[in-house]
mmCIF file of C-alpha atoms in Angstrom:
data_model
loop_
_atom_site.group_PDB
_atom_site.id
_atom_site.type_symbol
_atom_site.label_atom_id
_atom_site.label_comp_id
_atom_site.label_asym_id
_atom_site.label_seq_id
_atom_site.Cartn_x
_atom_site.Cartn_y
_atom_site.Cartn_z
ATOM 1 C CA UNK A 1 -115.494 136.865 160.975
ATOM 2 C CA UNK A 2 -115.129 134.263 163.793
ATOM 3 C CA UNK A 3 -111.660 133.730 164.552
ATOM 4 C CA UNK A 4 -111.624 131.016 167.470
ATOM 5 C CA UNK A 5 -109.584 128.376 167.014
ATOM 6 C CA UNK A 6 -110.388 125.132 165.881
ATOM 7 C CA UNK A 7 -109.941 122.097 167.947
ATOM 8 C CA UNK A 8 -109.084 118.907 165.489
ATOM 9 C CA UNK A 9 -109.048 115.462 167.213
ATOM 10 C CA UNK A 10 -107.992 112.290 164.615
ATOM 11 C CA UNK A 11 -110.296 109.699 164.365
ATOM 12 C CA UNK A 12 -107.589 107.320 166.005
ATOM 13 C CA UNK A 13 -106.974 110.277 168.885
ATOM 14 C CA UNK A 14 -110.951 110.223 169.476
ATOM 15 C CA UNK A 15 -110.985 106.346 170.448
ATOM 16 C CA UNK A 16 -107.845 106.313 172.853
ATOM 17 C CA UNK A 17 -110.147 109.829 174.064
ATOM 18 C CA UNK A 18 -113.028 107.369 174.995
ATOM 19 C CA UNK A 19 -111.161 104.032 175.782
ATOM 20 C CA UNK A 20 -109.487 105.901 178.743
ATOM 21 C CA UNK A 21 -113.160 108.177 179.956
ATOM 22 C CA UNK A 22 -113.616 105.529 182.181
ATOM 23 C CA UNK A 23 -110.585 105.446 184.179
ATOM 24 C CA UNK A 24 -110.312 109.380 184.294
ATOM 25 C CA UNK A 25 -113.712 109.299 186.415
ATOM 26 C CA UNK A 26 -113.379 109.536 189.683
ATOM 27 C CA UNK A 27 -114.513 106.046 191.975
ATOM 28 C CA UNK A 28 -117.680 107.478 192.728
ATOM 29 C CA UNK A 29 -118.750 107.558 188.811
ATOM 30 C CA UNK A 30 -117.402 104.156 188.691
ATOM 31 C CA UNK A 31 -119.969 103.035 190.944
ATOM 32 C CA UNK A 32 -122.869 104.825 188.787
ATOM 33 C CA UNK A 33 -123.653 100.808 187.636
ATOM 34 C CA UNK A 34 -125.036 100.383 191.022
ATOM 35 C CA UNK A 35 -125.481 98.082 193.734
ATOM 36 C CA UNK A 36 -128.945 96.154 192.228
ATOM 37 C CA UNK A 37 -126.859 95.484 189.241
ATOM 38 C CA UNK A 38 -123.605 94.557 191.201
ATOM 39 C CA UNK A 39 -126.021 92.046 193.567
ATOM 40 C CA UNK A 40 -127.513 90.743 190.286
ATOM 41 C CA UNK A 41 -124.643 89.814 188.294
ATOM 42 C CA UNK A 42 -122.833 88.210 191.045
ATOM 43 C CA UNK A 43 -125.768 86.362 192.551
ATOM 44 C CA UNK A 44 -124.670 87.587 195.666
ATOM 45 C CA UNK A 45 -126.153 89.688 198.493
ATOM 46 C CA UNK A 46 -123.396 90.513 200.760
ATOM 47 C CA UNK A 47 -124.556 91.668 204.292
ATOM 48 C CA UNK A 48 -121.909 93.006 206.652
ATOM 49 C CA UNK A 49 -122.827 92.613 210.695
ATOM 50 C CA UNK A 50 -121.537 92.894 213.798
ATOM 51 C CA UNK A 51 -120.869 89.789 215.683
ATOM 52 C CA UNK A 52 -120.792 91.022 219.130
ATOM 53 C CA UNK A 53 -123.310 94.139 219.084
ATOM 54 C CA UNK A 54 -126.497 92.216 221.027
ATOM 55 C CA UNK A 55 -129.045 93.100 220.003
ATOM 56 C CA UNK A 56 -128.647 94.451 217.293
ATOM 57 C CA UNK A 57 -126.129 91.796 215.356
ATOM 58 C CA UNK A 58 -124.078 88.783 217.042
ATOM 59 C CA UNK A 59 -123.637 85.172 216.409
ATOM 60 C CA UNK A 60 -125.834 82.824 217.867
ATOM 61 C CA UNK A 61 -124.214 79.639 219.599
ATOM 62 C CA UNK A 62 -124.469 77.760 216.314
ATOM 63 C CA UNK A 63 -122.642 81.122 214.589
ATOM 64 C CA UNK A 64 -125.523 82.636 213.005
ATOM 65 C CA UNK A 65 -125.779 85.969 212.320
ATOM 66 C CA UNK A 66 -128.337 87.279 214.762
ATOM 67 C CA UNK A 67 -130.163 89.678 215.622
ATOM 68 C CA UNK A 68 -132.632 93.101 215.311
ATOM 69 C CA UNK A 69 -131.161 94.954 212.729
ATOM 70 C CA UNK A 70 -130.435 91.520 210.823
ATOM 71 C CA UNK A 71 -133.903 90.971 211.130
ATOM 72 C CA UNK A 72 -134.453 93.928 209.280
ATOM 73 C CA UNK A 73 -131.852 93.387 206.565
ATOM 74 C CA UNK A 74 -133.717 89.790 205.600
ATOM 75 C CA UNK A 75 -137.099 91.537 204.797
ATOM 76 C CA UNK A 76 -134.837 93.903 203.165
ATOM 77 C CA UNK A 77 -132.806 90.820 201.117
ATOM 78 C CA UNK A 78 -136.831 89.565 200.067
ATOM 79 C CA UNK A 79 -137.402 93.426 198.629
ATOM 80 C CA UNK A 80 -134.195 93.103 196.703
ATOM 81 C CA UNK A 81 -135.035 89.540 195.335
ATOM 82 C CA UNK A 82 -138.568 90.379 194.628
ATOM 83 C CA UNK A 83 -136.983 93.488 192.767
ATOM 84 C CA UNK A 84 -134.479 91.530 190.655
ATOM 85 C CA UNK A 85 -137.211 88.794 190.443
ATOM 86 C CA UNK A 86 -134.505 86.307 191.472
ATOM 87 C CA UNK A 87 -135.437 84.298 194.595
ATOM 88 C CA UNK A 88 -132.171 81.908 194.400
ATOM 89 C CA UNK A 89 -130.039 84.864 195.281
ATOM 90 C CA UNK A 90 -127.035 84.099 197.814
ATOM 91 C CA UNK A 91 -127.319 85.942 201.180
ATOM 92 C CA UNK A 92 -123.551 86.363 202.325
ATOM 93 C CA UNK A 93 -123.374 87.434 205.520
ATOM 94 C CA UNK A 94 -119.563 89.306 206.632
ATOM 95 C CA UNK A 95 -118.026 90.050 209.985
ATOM 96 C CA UNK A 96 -117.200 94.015 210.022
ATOM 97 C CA UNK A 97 -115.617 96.074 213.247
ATOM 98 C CA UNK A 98 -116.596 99.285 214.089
ATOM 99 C CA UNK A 99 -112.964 100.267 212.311
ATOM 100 C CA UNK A 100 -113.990 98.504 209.056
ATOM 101 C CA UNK A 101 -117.643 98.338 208.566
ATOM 102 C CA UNK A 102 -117.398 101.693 206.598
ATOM 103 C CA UNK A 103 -114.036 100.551 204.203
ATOM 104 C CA UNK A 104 -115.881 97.075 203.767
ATOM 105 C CA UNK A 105 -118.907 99.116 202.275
ATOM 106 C CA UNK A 106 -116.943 101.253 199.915
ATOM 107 C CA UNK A 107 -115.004 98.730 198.619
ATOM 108 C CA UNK A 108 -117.883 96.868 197.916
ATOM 109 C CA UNK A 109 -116.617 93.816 199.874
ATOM 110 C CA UNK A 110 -120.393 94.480 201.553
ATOM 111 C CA UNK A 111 -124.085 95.994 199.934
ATOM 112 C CA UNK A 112 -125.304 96.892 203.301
ATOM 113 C CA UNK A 113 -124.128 97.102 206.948
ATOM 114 C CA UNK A 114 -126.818 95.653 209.720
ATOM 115 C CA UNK A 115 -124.862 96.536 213.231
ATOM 116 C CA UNK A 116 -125.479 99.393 215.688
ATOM 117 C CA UNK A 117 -124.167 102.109 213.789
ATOM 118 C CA UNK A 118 -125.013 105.889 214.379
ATOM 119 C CA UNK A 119 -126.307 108.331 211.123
ATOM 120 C CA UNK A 120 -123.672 111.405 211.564
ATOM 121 C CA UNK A 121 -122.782 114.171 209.544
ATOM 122 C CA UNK A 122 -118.825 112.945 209.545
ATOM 123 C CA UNK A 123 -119.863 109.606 208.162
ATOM 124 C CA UNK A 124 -122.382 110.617 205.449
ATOM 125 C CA UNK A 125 -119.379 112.138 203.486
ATOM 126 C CA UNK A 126 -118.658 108.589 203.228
ATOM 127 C CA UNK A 127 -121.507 106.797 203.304
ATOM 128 C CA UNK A 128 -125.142 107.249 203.275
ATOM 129 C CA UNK A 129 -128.100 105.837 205.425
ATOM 130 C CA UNK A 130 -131.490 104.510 206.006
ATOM 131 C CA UNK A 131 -134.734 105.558 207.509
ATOM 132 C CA UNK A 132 -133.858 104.915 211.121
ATOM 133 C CA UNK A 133 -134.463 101.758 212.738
ATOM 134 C CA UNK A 134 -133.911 102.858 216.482
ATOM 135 C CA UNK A 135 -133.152 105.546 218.626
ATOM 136 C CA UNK A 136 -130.546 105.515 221.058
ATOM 137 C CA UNK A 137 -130.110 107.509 224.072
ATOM 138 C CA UNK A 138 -127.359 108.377 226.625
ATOM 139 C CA UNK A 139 -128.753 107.872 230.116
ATOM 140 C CA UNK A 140 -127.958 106.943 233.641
ATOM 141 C CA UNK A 141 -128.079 103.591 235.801
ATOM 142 C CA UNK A 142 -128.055 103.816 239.534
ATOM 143 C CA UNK A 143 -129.169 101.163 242.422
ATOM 144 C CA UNK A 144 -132.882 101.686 242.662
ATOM 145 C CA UNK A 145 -132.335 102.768 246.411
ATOM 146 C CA UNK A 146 -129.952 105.402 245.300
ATOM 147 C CA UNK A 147 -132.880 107.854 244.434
ATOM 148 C CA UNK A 148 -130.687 109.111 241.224
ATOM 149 C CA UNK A 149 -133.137 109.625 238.277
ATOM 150 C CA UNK A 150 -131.474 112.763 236.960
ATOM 151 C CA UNK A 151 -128.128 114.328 235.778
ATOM 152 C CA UNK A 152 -128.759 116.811 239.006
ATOM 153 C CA UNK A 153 -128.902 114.217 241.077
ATOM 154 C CA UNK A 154 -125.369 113.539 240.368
ATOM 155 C CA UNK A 155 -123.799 116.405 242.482
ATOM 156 C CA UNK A 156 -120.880 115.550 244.486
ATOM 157 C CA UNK A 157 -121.409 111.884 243.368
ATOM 158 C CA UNK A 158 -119.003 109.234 241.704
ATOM 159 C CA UNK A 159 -119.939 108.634 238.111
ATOM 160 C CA UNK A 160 -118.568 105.721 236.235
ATOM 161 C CA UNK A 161 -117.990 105.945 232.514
ATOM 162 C CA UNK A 162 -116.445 103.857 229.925
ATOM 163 C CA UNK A 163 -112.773 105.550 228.888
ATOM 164 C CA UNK A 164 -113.049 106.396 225.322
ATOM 165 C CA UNK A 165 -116.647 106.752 224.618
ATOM 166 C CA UNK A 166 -118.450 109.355 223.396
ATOM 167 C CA UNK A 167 -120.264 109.292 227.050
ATOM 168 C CA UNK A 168 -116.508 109.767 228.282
ATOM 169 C CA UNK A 169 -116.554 113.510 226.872
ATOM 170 C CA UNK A 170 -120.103 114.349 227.636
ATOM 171 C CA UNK A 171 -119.561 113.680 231.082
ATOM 172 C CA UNK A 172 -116.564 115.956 231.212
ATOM 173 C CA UNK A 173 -118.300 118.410 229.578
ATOM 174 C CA UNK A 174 -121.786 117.702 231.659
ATOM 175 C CA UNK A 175 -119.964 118.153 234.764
ATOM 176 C CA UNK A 176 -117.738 121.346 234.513
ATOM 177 C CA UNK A 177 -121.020 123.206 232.723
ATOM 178 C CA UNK A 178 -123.492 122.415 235.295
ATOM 179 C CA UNK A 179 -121.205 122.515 238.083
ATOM 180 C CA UNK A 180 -121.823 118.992 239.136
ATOM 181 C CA UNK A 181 -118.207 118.915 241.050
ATOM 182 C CA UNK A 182 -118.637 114.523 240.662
ATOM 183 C CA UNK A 183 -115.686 112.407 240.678
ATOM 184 C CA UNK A 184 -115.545 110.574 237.094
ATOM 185 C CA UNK A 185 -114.310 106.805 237.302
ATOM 186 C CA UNK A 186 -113.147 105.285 234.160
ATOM 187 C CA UNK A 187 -113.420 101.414 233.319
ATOM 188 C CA UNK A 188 -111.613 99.727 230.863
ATOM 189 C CA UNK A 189 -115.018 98.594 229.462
ATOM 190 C CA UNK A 190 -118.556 98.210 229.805
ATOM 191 C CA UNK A 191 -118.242 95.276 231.981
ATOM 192 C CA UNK A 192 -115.982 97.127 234.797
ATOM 193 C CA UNK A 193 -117.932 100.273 234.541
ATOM 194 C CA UNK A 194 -120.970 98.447 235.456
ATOM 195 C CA UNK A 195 -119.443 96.586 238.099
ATOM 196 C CA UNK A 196 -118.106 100.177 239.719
ATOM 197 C CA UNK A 197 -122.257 100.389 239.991
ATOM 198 C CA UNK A 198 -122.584 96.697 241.867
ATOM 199 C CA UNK A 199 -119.495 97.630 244.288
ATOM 200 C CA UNK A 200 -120.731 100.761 245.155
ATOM 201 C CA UNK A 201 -117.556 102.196 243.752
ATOM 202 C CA UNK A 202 -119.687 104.884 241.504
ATOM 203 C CA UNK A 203 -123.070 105.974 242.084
ATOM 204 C CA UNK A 204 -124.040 105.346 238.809
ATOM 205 C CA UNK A 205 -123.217 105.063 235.559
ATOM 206 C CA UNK A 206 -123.788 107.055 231.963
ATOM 207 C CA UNK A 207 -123.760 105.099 229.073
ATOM 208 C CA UNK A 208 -125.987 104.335 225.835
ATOM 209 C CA UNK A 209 -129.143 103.297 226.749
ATOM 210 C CA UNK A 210 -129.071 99.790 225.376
ATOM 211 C CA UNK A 211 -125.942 98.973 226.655
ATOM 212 C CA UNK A 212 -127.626 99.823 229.766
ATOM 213 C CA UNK A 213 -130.521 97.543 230.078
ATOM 214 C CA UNK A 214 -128.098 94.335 228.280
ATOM 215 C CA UNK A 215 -126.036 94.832 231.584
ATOM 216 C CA UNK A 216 -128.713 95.130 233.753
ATOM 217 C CA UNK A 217 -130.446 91.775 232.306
ATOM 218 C CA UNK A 218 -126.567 90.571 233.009
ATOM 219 C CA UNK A 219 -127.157 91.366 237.121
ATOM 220 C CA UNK A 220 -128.065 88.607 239.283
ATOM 221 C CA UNK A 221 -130.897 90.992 241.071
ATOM 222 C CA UNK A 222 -131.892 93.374 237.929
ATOM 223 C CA UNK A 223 -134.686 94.978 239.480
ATOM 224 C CA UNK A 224 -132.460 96.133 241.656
ATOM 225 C CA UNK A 225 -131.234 98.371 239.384
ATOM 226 C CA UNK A 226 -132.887 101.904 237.675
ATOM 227 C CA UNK A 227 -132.309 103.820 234.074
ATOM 228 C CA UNK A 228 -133.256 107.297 234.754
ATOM 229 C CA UNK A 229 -135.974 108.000 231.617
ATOM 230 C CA UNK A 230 -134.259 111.442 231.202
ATOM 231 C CA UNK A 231 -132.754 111.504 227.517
ATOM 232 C CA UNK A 232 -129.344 113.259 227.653
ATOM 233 C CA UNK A 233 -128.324 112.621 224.139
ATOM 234 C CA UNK A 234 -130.209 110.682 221.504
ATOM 235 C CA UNK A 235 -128.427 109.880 218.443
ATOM 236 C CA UNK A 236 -130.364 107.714 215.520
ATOM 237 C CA UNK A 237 -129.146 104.071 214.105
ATOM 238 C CA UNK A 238 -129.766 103.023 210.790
ATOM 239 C CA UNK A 239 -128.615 100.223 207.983
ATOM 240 C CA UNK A 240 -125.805 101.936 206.149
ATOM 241 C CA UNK A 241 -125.591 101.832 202.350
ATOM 242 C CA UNK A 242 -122.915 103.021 199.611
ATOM 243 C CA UNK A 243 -123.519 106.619 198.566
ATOM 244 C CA UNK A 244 -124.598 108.046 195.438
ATOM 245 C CA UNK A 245 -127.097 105.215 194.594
ATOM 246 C CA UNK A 246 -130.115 106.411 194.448
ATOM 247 C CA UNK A 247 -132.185 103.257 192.815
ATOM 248 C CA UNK A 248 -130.603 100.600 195.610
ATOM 249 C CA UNK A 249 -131.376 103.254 198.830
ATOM 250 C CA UNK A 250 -135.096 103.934 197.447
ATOM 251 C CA UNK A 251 -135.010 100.262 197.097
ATOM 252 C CA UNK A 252 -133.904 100.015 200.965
ATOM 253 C CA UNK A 253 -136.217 102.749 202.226
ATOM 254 C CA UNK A 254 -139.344 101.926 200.894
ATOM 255 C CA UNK A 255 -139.148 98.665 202.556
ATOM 256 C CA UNK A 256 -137.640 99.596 205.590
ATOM 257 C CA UNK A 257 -140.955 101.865 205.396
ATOM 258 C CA UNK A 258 -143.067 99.357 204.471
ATOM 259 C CA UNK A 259 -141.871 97.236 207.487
ATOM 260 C CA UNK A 260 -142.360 100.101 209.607
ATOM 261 C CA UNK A 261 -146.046 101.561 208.191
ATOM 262 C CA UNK A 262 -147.679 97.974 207.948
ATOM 263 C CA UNK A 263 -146.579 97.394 211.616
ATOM 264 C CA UNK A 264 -143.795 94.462 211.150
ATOM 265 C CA UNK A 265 -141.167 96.410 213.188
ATOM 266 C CA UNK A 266 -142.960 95.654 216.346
ATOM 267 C CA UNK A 267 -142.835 92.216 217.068
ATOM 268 C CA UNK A 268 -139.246 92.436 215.603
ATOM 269 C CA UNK A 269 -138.573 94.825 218.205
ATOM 270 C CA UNK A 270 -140.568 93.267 220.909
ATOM 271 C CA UNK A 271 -138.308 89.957 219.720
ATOM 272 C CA UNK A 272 -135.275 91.339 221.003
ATOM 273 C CA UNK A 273 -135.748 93.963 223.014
ATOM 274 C CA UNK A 274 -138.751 92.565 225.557
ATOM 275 C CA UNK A 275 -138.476 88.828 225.394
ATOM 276 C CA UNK A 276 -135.602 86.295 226.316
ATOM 277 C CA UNK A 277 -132.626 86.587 223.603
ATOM 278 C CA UNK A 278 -130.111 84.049 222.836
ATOM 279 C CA UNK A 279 -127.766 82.820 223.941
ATOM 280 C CA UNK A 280 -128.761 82.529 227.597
ATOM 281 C CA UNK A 281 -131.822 84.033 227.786
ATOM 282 C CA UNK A 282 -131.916 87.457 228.743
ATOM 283 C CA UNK A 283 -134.305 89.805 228.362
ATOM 284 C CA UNK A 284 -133.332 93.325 228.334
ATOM 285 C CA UNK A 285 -136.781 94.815 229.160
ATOM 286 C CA UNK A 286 -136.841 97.888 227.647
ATOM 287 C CA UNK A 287 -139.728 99.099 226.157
ATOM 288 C CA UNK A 288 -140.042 101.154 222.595
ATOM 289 C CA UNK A 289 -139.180 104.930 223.802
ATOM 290 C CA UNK A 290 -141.464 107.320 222.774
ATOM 291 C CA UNK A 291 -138.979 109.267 220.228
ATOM 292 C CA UNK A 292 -138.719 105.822 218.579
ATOM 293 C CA UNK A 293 -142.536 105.626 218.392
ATOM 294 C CA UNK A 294 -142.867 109.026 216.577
ATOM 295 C CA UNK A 295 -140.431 108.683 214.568
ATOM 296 C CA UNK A 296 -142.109 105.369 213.490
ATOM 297 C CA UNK A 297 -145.315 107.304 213.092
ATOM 298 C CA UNK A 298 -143.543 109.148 209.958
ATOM 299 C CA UNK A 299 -140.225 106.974 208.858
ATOM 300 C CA UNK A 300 -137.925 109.212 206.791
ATOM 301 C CA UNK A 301 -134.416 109.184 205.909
#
């Protein structure tokens, strides 16, 4: 004869049971509704950018969100209209930092994030990503005359970095490894770092790739000026997305894949990367690296 107990829940103890399911579940389960649905009951599409990340997102002089990965995130706004079959949808574009784009996304005060922003392990706990839409790369910019085209070169030579970047720390680590015995010069930003380069304070100067060639465009003589086509880091950007929404991010990647596939990324990229940008008509020059070209030649997330 069975003798486990019985577990007897009143009719009126069953309904206060399932009134309060909802708030026992943790956030994530909370978002299970999903952004498609969140984006069509609000009428909203809210798209969170950088506004001072050229070229990737930054106002224009009329305050316009501009820019390459915006460009991207409109054809992506079209996929999501097409999908709800609702072309008056609002597109609300948002100001985030590199401090808040990732709170404004999980608080859903944005659906997507169109900046600059890196795909790492430490922030897809939090968040999840795209196919990538560019490849960045840590490399070096010396005088042309200078002859330095590779990390070896840099022996016994002044190297000006940014103080706290990521570039920072692989310097320091670059240098003791390899024995490089170069004197590191720190700038309070971009700017000064560069300008350690046009003094001929430093010899040259390690930093992301595209922050590279925007400087150089920047230089009253750019030509007078080389980035060294040795890769020493590369480190993938994508359009971030709330995790644990499946339906929205194959939503997102089959048309950031579509864009890519049928071709549309290049004159995007060609757009901002190899022609004149606002607002005073720089062009940074830099051609589509190769790892960005394979990767194009099979996008996945």
């Amino acid at each position: 004869m069975d003798t486990t107990p019985i577990l007897r829940i009143s009719k009126t103890s069953l309904s206060a049971l399932l009134i309060a399911i909802p708030f026992l579940l943790p956030p994530m389960a909370a978002q299970a509704a999903g952004t498609l649905q969140k984006i069509n009951e609000s009428g909203t599409i809210s798209i969170g950018f950088r506004d001072s990340a050229p070229p990737f997102s930054y106002l224009s002089a009329d305050r316009q969100a501009i820019g390459y990965s915006v460009d991207i995130c409109v054809k992506i706004t079209e996929a999501i209209k097409r999908e709800l079959k609702r072309s008056n949808l609002t597109v609300k574009y948002v100001p985030v930092s590199s401090s808040s784009r990732i709170t404004a996304l999980t608080s859903q005060e944005i659906d997507l994030e169109c900046g600059s922003t890196t795909n790492t392990a430490e922030r897809r706990k939090q968040v999840d990503f795209t196919i990538p839409t560019f490849m960045a790369a840590t490399r070096l910019l010396a005088k042309e005359e200078s002859g330095i085209r590779s990390i070896f070169d840099l022996s016994g030579k002044k190297v000006a970095a940014t103080q706290g970047t990521s570039s920072e720390q692989f310097f320091k680590e670059q240098n003791e490894s390899r024995s490089l015995r170069a004197t590191m010069i720190l700038g309070k930003d971009h700017v000064e770092s560069f300008s350690f380069v046009e003094s001929g304070k430093a010899n040259a100067f390690i930093m992301d790739d595209v922050m590279l060639y925007s400087l150089r465009s920047t230089a009253k003589n750019p030509a007078d000026y080389a980035i060294s086509r040795e890769a020493l880091t590369v480190e993938p950007l994508a359009i971030m997305l709330r995790k644990d929404d499946p339906s929205f991010k194959k939503l997102v990647d089959t048309e950031v894949a579509r864009i890519i596939t049928q071709g549309e990324i290049h004159p995007i990229y060609r757009k901002w990367f190899e022609s004149p940008i606002p607002p005073h008509g720089n062009n940074l020059k830099m051609p589509m690296s190769y790892m960005l070209r394979d990767s194009f030649k099979v996008p996945t997330a």
